[in-house]
PDB file of C-alpha atoms and ligand atoms in Angstrom:
ATOM      1  CA  MET G 659       9.798  -8.743  22.536  1.00 62.00           C
ATOM      2  CA  THR G 660       6.169  -8.150  22.522  1.00 85.00           C
ATOM      3  CA  LYS G 661       4.056 -10.768  20.728  1.00 94.00           C
ATOM      4  CA  PRO G 662       4.591 -10.589  16.958  1.00 98.00           C
ATOM      5  CA  ARG G 663       1.371  -9.955  14.895  1.00 98.00           C
ATOM      6  CA  VAL G 664       1.579 -11.102  11.351  1.00 98.00           C
ATOM      7  CA  ARG G 665      -1.077 -11.176   8.704  1.00 98.00           C
ATOM      8  CA  PHE G 666      -1.941 -12.945   5.430  1.00 98.00           C
ATOM      9  CA  ALA G 667      -3.611 -10.439   3.086  1.00 97.00           C
ATOM     10  CA  PRO G 668      -5.048 -12.201   0.009  1.00 95.00           C
ATOM     11  CA  SER G 669      -7.178 -10.352  -2.644  1.00 92.00           C
ATOM     12  CA  PRO G 670     -10.296 -12.234  -3.194  1.00 91.00           C
ATOM     13  CA  THR G 671     -10.175 -12.006  -6.991  1.00 88.00           C
ATOM     14  CA  GLY G 672      -9.598 -15.751  -7.463  1.00 86.00           C
ATOM     15  CA  HIS G 673      -8.988 -18.990  -5.679  1.00 87.00           C
ATOM     16  CA  LEU G 674      -6.250 -19.295  -3.196  1.00 89.00           C
ATOM     17  CA  HIS G 675      -3.216 -20.286  -5.216  1.00 90.00           C
ATOM     18  CA  VAL G 676      -0.176 -22.191  -4.126  1.00 93.00           C
ATOM     19  CA  GLY G 677       1.946 -19.173  -3.925  1.00 93.00           C
ATOM     20  CA  GLY G 678      -0.564 -17.496  -1.611  1.00 94.00           C
ATOM     21  CA  ALA G 679      -0.855 -20.640   0.482  1.00 95.00           C
ATOM     22  CA  ARG G 680       2.917 -20.583   0.819  1.00 96.00           C
ATOM     23  CA  THR G 681       2.938 -17.005   2.023  1.00 97.00           C
ATOM     24  CA  ALA G 682       0.155 -17.910   4.479  1.00 97.00           C
ATOM     25  CA  LEU G 683       2.127 -20.904   5.723  1.00 97.00           C
ATOM     26  CA  PHE G 684       5.195 -18.784   6.495  1.00 98.00           C
ATOM     27  CA  ASN G 685       3.017 -16.360   8.485  1.00 98.00           C
ATOM     28  CA  TYR G 686       1.350 -19.139  10.317  1.00 98.00           C
ATOM     29  CA  LEU G 687       4.640 -20.844  11.207  1.00 98.00           C
ATOM     30  CA  PHE G 688       6.236 -17.602  12.213  1.00 98.00           C
ATOM     31  CA  ALA G 689       3.324 -16.728  14.557  1.00 98.00           C
ATOM     32  CA  ARG G 690       3.206 -20.178  16.157  1.00 98.00           C
ATOM     33  CA  HIS G 691       7.060 -20.350  16.557  1.00 97.00           C
ATOM     34  CA  ASN G 692       7.113 -17.021  18.215  1.00 97.00           C
ATOM     35  CA  ASP G 693       3.948 -17.297  20.313  1.00 97.00           C
ATOM     36  CA  GLY G 694       2.595 -14.590  18.125  1.00 98.00           C
ATOM     37  CA  VAL G 695      -0.829 -13.851  16.447  1.00 98.00           C
ATOM     38  CA  PHE G 696      -1.772 -14.878  13.031  1.00 98.00           C
ATOM     39  CA  LEU G 697      -4.280 -12.597  11.267  1.00 98.00           C
ATOM     40  CA  LEU G 698      -6.159 -12.702   7.978  1.00 97.00           C
ATOM     41  CA  ARG G 699      -7.175  -9.650   6.006  1.00 97.00           C
ATOM     42  CA  ILE G 700      -9.235  -9.943   2.953  1.00 96.00           C
ATOM     43  CA  GLU G 701      -8.210  -7.126   0.561  1.00 95.00           C
ATOM     44  CA  ASP G 702     -11.553  -6.775  -1.133  1.00 92.00           C
ATOM     45  CA  THR G 703     -11.258  -3.014  -2.218  1.00 87.00           C
ATOM     46  CA  ASP G 704     -11.365  -3.923  -5.904  1.00 82.00           C
ATOM     47  CA  ARG G 705     -15.151  -4.068  -6.077  1.00 79.00           C
ATOM     48  CA  GLU G 706     -15.373  -5.215  -9.557  1.00 82.00           C
ATOM     49  CA  ARG G 707     -12.925  -8.170  -9.263  1.00 84.00           C
ATOM     50  CA  SER G 708     -13.614  -9.274  -5.614  1.00 85.00           C
ATOM     51  CA  THR G 709     -16.528 -11.615  -5.053  1.00 87.00           C
ATOM     52  CA  PRO G 710     -18.098 -13.103  -1.775  1.00 89.00           C
ATOM     53  CA  GLU G 711     -17.717 -16.527  -3.365  1.00 90.00           C
ATOM     54  CA  MET G 712     -13.977 -16.086  -3.710  1.00 91.00           C
ATOM     55  CA  THR G 713     -13.784 -14.789  -0.103  1.00 92.00           C
ATOM     56  CA  ALA G 714     -15.695 -17.862   0.991  1.00 93.00           C
ATOM     57  CA  ALA G 715     -13.354 -20.149  -1.058  1.00 93.00           C
ATOM     58  CA  ILE G 716     -10.252 -18.515   0.539  1.00 94.00           C
ATOM     59  CA  LEU G 717     -11.657 -19.024   4.015  1.00 94.00           C
ATOM     60  CA  ASP G 718     -12.442 -22.676   3.207  1.00 94.00           C
ATOM     61  CA  ALA G 719      -9.014 -23.301   1.751  1.00 94.00           C
ATOM     62  CA  MET G 720      -7.358 -21.868   4.829  1.00 95.00           C
ATOM     63  CA  THR G 721      -9.395 -24.145   7.075  1.00 95.00           C
ATOM     64  CA  TRP G 722      -8.648 -27.149   4.804  1.00 95.00           C
ATOM     65  CA  LEU G 723      -5.009 -26.325   5.091  1.00 95.00           C
ATOM     66  CA  GLY G 724      -5.229 -26.238   8.873  1.00 96.00           C
ATOM     67  CA  LEU G 725      -4.060 -22.432   8.881  1.00 96.00           C
ATOM     68  CA  GLU G 726      -6.326 -21.390  11.774  1.00 96.00           C
ATOM     69  CA  VAL G 727      -6.426 -17.653  12.343  1.00 97.00           C
ATOM     70  CA  ASP G 728      -6.391 -16.116  15.949  1.00 98.00           C
ATOM     71  CA  GLU G 729      -8.823 -13.127  15.416  1.00 97.00           C
ATOM     72  CA  PRO G 730     -11.854 -12.765  13.082  1.00 96.00           C
ATOM     73  CA  PRO G 731     -10.814 -11.842   9.439  1.00 96.00           C
ATOM     74  CA  VAL G 732     -10.569  -8.112   8.731  1.00 97.00           C
ATOM     75  CA  PHE G 733     -12.208  -6.860   5.526  1.00 96.00           C
ATOM     76  CA  GLN G 734     -10.185  -4.123   3.981  1.00 96.00           C
ATOM     77  CA  ALA G 735     -13.225  -2.452   2.405  1.00 94.00           C
ATOM     78  CA  GLU G 736     -14.611  -1.852   5.832  1.00 96.00           C
ATOM     79  CA  GLY G 737     -11.590   0.425   6.568  1.00 97.00           C
ATOM     80  CA  LEU G 738     -12.484   3.026   3.896  1.00 96.00           C
ATOM     81  CA  ASP G 739     -13.258   5.750   6.328  1.00 97.00           C
ATOM     82  CA  ARG G 740      -9.971   5.348   8.103  1.00 98.00           C
ATOM     83  CA  HIS G 741      -8.043   5.088   4.927  1.00 98.00           C
ATOM     84  CA  THR G 742      -9.529   8.417   3.800  1.00 97.00           C
ATOM     85  CA  GLN G 743      -8.901  10.078   7.172  1.00 98.00           C
ATOM     86  CA  ASP G 744      -5.205   8.894   6.878  1.00 98.00           C
ATOM     87  CA  VAL G 745      -4.998  10.546   3.496  1.00 98.00           C
ATOM     88  CA  GLY G 746      -6.446  13.659   5.060  1.00 98.00           C
ATOM     89  CA  ARG G 747      -3.657  13.700   7.701  1.00 98.00           C
ATOM     90  CA  LEU G 748      -1.009  13.381   4.866  1.00 98.00           C
ATOM     91  CA  LEU G 749      -2.598  16.352   3.065  1.00 97.00           C
ATOM     92  CA  ASP G 750      -2.849  18.406   6.340  1.00 96.00           C
ATOM     93  CA  THR G 751       0.901  17.862   7.035  1.00 97.00           C
ATOM     94  CA  ASN G 752       1.840  18.639   3.271  1.00 96.00           C
ATOM     95  CA  ALA G 753       3.151  15.115   2.998  1.00 98.00           C
ATOM     96  CA  ALA G 754       0.733  14.715   0.114  1.00 98.00           C
ATOM     97  CA  TYR G 755      -0.863  17.073  -2.406  1.00 98.00           C
ATOM     98  CA  ARG G 756      -3.683  17.253  -4.864  1.00 98.00           C
ATOM     99  CA  CYS G 757      -2.921  16.607  -8.601  1.00 98.00           C
ATOM    100  CA  PHE G 758      -5.229  17.895 -11.161  1.00 98.00           C
ATOM    101  CA  CYS G 759      -3.441  16.444 -14.174  1.00 97.00           C
ATOM    102  CA  THR G 760      -5.876  14.543 -16.224  1.00 95.00           C
ATOM    103  CA  PRO G 761      -5.501  10.949 -17.482  1.00 93.00           C
ATOM    104  CA  ASP G 762      -5.098  12.299 -21.016  1.00 95.00           C
ATOM    105  CA  GLU G 763      -2.414  14.730 -20.070  1.00 95.00           C
ATOM    106  CA  LEU G 764      -0.436  11.990 -18.205  1.00 94.00           C
ATOM    107  CA  LYS G 765      -0.829   9.672 -21.167  1.00 95.00           C
ATOM    108  CA  GLN G 766       0.522  12.292 -23.547  1.00 95.00           C
ATOM    109  CA  ARG G 767       3.597  12.927 -21.271  1.00 95.00           C
ATOM    110  CA  ARG G 768       4.153   9.134 -20.871  1.00 94.00           C
ATOM    111  CA  GLU G 769       4.068   8.797 -24.635  1.00 95.00           C
ATOM    112  CA  GLY G 770       6.391  11.817 -25.006  1.00 94.00           C
ATOM    113  CA  ALA G 771       8.863  10.119 -22.628  1.00 93.00           C
ATOM    114  CA  ARG G 772       8.653   6.888 -24.564  1.00 94.00           C
ATOM    115  CA  ALA G 773       9.312   8.601 -27.836  1.00 95.00           C
ATOM    116  CA  ARG G 774      12.479  10.314 -26.404  1.00 94.00           C
ATOM    117  CA  GLY G 775      13.496   6.971 -25.020  1.00 94.00           C
ATOM    118  CA  GLU G 776      13.426   8.113 -21.469  1.00 91.00           C
ATOM    119  CA  PRO G 777      11.813   6.472 -18.533  1.00 88.00           C
ATOM    120  CA  TYR G 778       8.540   8.019 -17.559  1.00 90.00           C
ATOM    121  CA  ARG G 779       8.267   9.797 -14.162  1.00 90.00           C
ATOM    122  CA  TYR G 780       5.433  12.187 -12.992  1.00 94.00           C
ATOM    123  CA  ASP G 781       7.170  15.628 -13.143  1.00 91.00           C
ATOM    124  CA  GLY G 782       5.713  16.890  -9.862  1.00 92.00           C
ATOM    125  CA  ARG G 783       4.134  19.915 -11.525  1.00 95.00           C
ATOM    126  CA  CYS G 784       1.078  20.003  -9.195  1.00 97.00           C
ATOM    127  CA  ARG G 785       3.350  19.833  -6.084  1.00 96.00           C
ATOM    128  CA  GLU G 786       4.319  23.392  -6.835  1.00 94.00           C
ATOM    129  CA  LEU G 787       0.818  24.933  -7.267  1.00 96.00           C
ATOM    130  CA  PRO G 788       0.044  27.619  -4.766  1.00 96.00           C
ATOM    131  CA  ARG G 789      -2.474  26.703  -2.007  1.00 93.00           C
ATOM    132  CA  SER G 790      -5.015  29.185  -3.024  1.00 96.00           C
ATOM    133  CA  GLU G 791      -5.173  28.010  -6.640  1.00 97.00           C
ATOM    134  CA  VAL G 792      -5.448  24.358  -5.314  1.00 96.00           C
ATOM    135  CA  GLU G 793      -8.377  25.360  -3.051  1.00 95.00           C
ATOM    136  CA  LYS G 794     -10.096  27.316  -5.796  1.00 97.00           C
ATOM    137  CA  ARG G 795      -9.845  24.436  -8.372  1.00 97.00           C
ATOM    138  CA  ALA G 796     -10.945  21.779  -5.758  1.00 96.00           C
ATOM    139  CA  GLU G 797     -13.947  23.988  -4.839  1.00 96.00           C
ATOM    140  CA  ALA G 798     -14.939  24.532  -8.400  1.00 97.00           C
ATOM    141  CA  GLY G 799     -15.291  20.700  -8.687  1.00 96.00           C
ATOM    142  CA  GLU G 800     -12.225  19.937 -10.734  1.00 97.00           C
ATOM    143  CA  PRO G 801     -11.357  16.262 -10.311  1.00 97.00           C
ATOM    144  CA  TYR G 802      -8.018  15.511  -8.655  1.00 98.00           C
ATOM    145  CA  ALA G 803      -6.065  12.522  -7.494  1.00 98.00           C
ATOM    146  CA  ILE G 804      -3.861  12.786  -4.310  1.00 98.00           C
ATOM    147  CA  ARG G 805      -0.230  12.051  -4.654  1.00 98.00           C
ATOM    148  CA  PHE G 806       2.430  11.410  -1.936  1.00 98.00           C
ATOM    149  CA  ALA G 807       5.239  14.071  -1.949  1.00 98.00           C
ATOM    150  CA  VAL G 808       8.359  11.774  -1.876  1.00 97.00           C
ATOM    151  CA  PRO G 809      11.138  13.753  -0.149  1.00 96.00           C
ATOM    152  CA  LYS G 810      13.526  15.005  -2.845  1.00 92.00           C
ATOM    153  CA  GLU G 811      16.681  14.028  -0.870  1.00 94.00           C
ATOM    154  CA  GLY G 812      17.598  10.831   1.029  1.00 96.00           C
ATOM    155  CA  ASP G 813      16.725   7.200   0.672  1.00 97.00           C
ATOM    156  CA  VAL G 814      14.682   4.448   2.175  1.00 98.00           C
ATOM    157  CA  SER G 815      16.504   1.619   3.822  1.00 98.00           C
ATOM    158  CA  TRP G 816      15.282  -1.429   5.775  1.00 98.00           C
ATOM    159  CA  ASP G 817      16.813  -4.660   7.000  1.00 98.00           C
ATOM    160  CA  ASP G 818      14.812  -7.166   5.165  1.00 98.00           C
ATOM    161  CA  MET G 819      14.590 -10.486   7.106  1.00 97.00           C
ATOM    162  CA  VAL G 820      15.269 -12.470   3.868  1.00 97.00           C
ATOM    163  CA  HIS G 821      17.058 -10.054   1.540  1.00 97.00           C
ATOM    164  CA  GLY G 822      19.193  -8.245   4.133  1.00 98.00           C
ATOM    165  CA  LYS G 823      19.919  -4.560   3.939  1.00 98.00           C
ATOM    166  CA  THR G 824      17.900  -3.046   1.172  1.00 97.00           C
ATOM    167  CA  THR G 825      18.187   0.540   0.092  1.00 97.00           C
ATOM    168  CA  ILE G 826      16.308   2.657  -2.568  1.00 97.00           C
ATOM    169  CA  ALA G 827      17.071   6.283  -3.347  1.00 96.00           C
ATOM    170  CA  ASN G 828      14.108   8.649  -3.032  1.00 95.00           C
ATOM    171  CA  LYS G 829      14.844  10.023  -6.443  1.00 92.00           C
ATOM    172  CA  GLU G 830      13.964   6.594  -7.951  1.00 92.00           C
ATOM    173  CA  LEU G 831      10.427   6.845  -6.630  1.00 93.00           C
ATOM    174  CA  ASP G 832       7.703   8.764  -8.369  1.00 91.00           C
ATOM    175  CA  ASP G 833       5.327  10.969  -6.418  1.00 97.00           C
ATOM    176  CA  PHE G 834       2.904   7.980  -6.359  1.00 96.00           C
ATOM    177  CA  ILE G 835      -0.846   8.298  -6.167  1.00 97.00           C
ATOM    178  CA  ILE G 836      -2.418   7.433  -2.688  1.00 98.00           C
ATOM    179  CA  GLN G 837      -6.034   8.318  -3.641  1.00 97.00           C
ATOM    180  CA  ARG G 838      -7.613   8.120  -7.041  1.00 96.00           C
ATOM    181  CA  SER G 839      -9.797  10.812  -8.458  1.00 95.00           C
ATOM    182  CA  ASP G 840     -12.975   8.752  -7.529  1.00 94.00           C
ATOM    183  CA  GLY G 841     -11.922   9.055  -3.932  1.00 93.00           C
ATOM    184  CA  THR G 842     -10.712   5.490  -3.380  1.00 93.00           C
ATOM    185  CA  PRO G 843      -7.397   4.759  -1.691  1.00 95.00           C
ATOM    186  CA  VAL G 844      -4.797   2.759  -3.675  1.00 95.00           C
ATOM    187  CA  TYR G 845      -3.286  -0.468  -2.458  1.00 95.00           C
ATOM    188  CA  ASN G 846      -0.180   0.996  -0.737  1.00 97.00           C
ATOM    189  CA  MET G 847      -2.194   3.489   1.286  1.00 98.00           C
ATOM    190  CA  ALA G 848      -4.856   0.924   2.316  1.00 98.00           C
ATOM    191  CA  VAL G 849      -2.303  -1.565   3.364  1.00 98.00           C
ATOM    192  CA  VAL G 850      -0.277   0.857   5.549  1.00 98.00           C
ATOM    193  CA  SER G 851      -3.423   2.248   7.186  1.00 98.00           C
ATOM    194  CA  ASP G 852      -4.660  -1.277   7.811  1.00 98.00           C
ATOM    195  CA  ASP G 853      -1.343  -2.735   9.026  1.00 98.00           C
ATOM    196  CA  ILE G 854      -1.019   0.228  11.526  1.00 98.00           C
ATOM    197  CA  ALA G 855      -4.638  -0.238  12.759  1.00 98.00           C
ATOM    198  CA  MET G 856      -4.182  -4.100  13.213  1.00 98.00           C
ATOM    199  CA  GLY G 857      -0.795  -3.535  14.991  1.00 98.00           C
ATOM    200  CA  VAL G 858       1.065  -5.722  12.524  1.00 98.00           C
ATOM    201  CA  SER G 859       4.706  -6.175  13.612  1.00 98.00           C
ATOM    202  CA  HIS G 860       6.069  -8.230  10.757  1.00 98.00           C
ATOM    203  CA  VAL G 861       5.060  -8.150   7.117  1.00 98.00           C
ATOM    204  CA  LEU G 862       5.916 -11.516   5.531  1.00 98.00           C
ATOM    205  CA  ARG G 863       4.865 -11.573   1.864  1.00 97.00           C
ATOM    206  CA  GLY G 864       5.993 -12.517  -1.571  1.00 95.00           C
ATOM    207  CA  ASP G 865       8.904 -10.640  -3.110  1.00 93.00           C
ATOM    208  CA  ASP G 866       6.670  -9.333  -5.840  1.00 94.00           C
ATOM    209  CA  HIS G 867       5.961  -6.780  -3.210  1.00 96.00           C
ATOM    210  CA  LEU G 868       9.518  -5.596  -2.777  1.00 96.00           C
ATOM    211  CA  SER G 869       9.016  -2.416  -4.971  1.00 95.00           C
ATOM    212  CA  ASN G 870       6.084  -1.468  -2.797  1.00 97.00           C
ATOM    213  CA  THR G 871       8.007  -1.561   0.466  1.00 98.00           C
ATOM    214  CA  PRO G 872       9.949   1.784   0.193  1.00 98.00           C
ATOM    215  CA  LYS G 873       6.666   3.566  -0.639  1.00 98.00           C
ATOM    216  CA  GLN G 874       4.956   2.007   2.363  1.00 98.00           C
ATOM    217  CA  ILE G 875       7.932   2.962   4.690  1.00 98.00           C
ATOM    218  CA  LEU G 876       7.661   6.583   3.511  1.00 98.00           C
ATOM    219  CA  LEU G 877       3.896   6.452   4.333  1.00 98.00           C
ATOM    220  CA  TYR G 878       4.751   5.033   7.726  1.00 98.00           C
ATOM    221  CA  ARG G 879       7.182   7.827   8.370  1.00 97.00           C
ATOM    222  CA  ALA G 880       4.833  10.531   7.156  1.00 98.00           C
ATOM    223  CA  LEU G 881       2.042   9.067   9.434  1.00 98.00           C
ATOM    224  CA  VAL G 882       4.642   9.250  12.361  1.00 97.00           C
ATOM    225  CA  HIS G 883       4.535   5.528  12.993  1.00 97.00           C
ATOM    226  CA  GLU G 884       7.383   3.008  13.277  1.00 97.00           C
ATOM    227  CA  PRO G 885       7.358   0.636  10.195  1.00 98.00           C
ATOM    228  CA  PRO G 886       7.040  -3.161  10.813  1.00 98.00           C
ATOM    229  CA  GLU G 887       9.752  -5.625  10.068  1.00 98.00           C
ATOM    230  CA  PHE G 888       9.665  -6.915   6.523  1.00 98.00           C
ATOM    231  CA  ALA G 889      10.368 -10.373   5.042  1.00 98.00           C
ATOM    232  CA  HIS G 890       9.982 -10.839   1.342  1.00 98.00           C
ATOM    233  CA  LEU G 891       9.765 -14.459   0.531  1.00 96.00           C
TER     234      LEU G 891
HETATM  235  N1  LIG B1687      -3.266  -8.263  -1.318  1.00 60.92           N
HETATM  236  C1  LIG B1687      -1.905  -8.422  -1.645  1.00 60.92           C
HETATM  237  C2  LIG B1687      -1.659  -9.561  -2.622  1.00 60.92           C
HETATM  238  O1  LIG B1687      -2.619 -10.353  -2.670  1.00 60.92           O
HETATM  239  C3  LIG B1687      -0.927  -8.586  -0.493  1.00 60.92           C
HETATM  240  C4  LIG B1687      -0.667  -7.421   0.306  1.00 60.92           C
HETATM  241  C5  LIG B1687       0.482  -7.544   1.293  1.00 60.92           C
HETATM  242  O2  LIG B1687       0.751  -8.569   1.684  1.00 60.92           O
HETATM  243  O3  LIG B1687       0.973  -6.520   1.664  1.00 60.92           O
HETATM  244  O4  LIG B1687      -0.772  -9.698  -3.281  1.00 60.92           O
END
């Protein structure tokens, strides 16, 4: 086995809490036990809620806990150009599409679904727009988000190091947004782009992230990259 590379990826929107420290500890121990590499990524893309003070507090707390990292910390916000390029690759290969539905329209449809007692899902209407219309509207400056085109058939399956074999049918996944209309990538997109760039081999994180994993695996596949191993603690 090549050296495992794991990362702890806190968002600097508050102090390091015990749950985060626990996740960091598992990553640290896994790296040390397997002669691997322990990395830190500060997920500071939420500009309004992330502060340099909180980043400093997290770095201090890691030092205090003795969780020494093996390479300089990576700051997610610095990867923005690469995130955008990866979104561009997904658009070029038709793994993603532009969605012109406005927040108001989406809200109305969500409320409609609620009134009918149905679960809300994006209905994929912009997925069917002809390319010429998409180009015309984008060129005219109409705002759009970018959604991932979840394959209609099939499922996503992985052998979780904690939960065992886990399978989610594609039809349970929405065509989720990967880039907001202001041009910023969403969490799932940035994480996959960064984990690929950092050569992360094992993602060890809290099981509050379980529902993100099938989406992230689909992103890996669409970017033609082998997904890492996952352990949801
Ligand atoms: N930044 C995320 C969090 O603080 C973690 C992302 C991940 O481990 O994939 O919950």
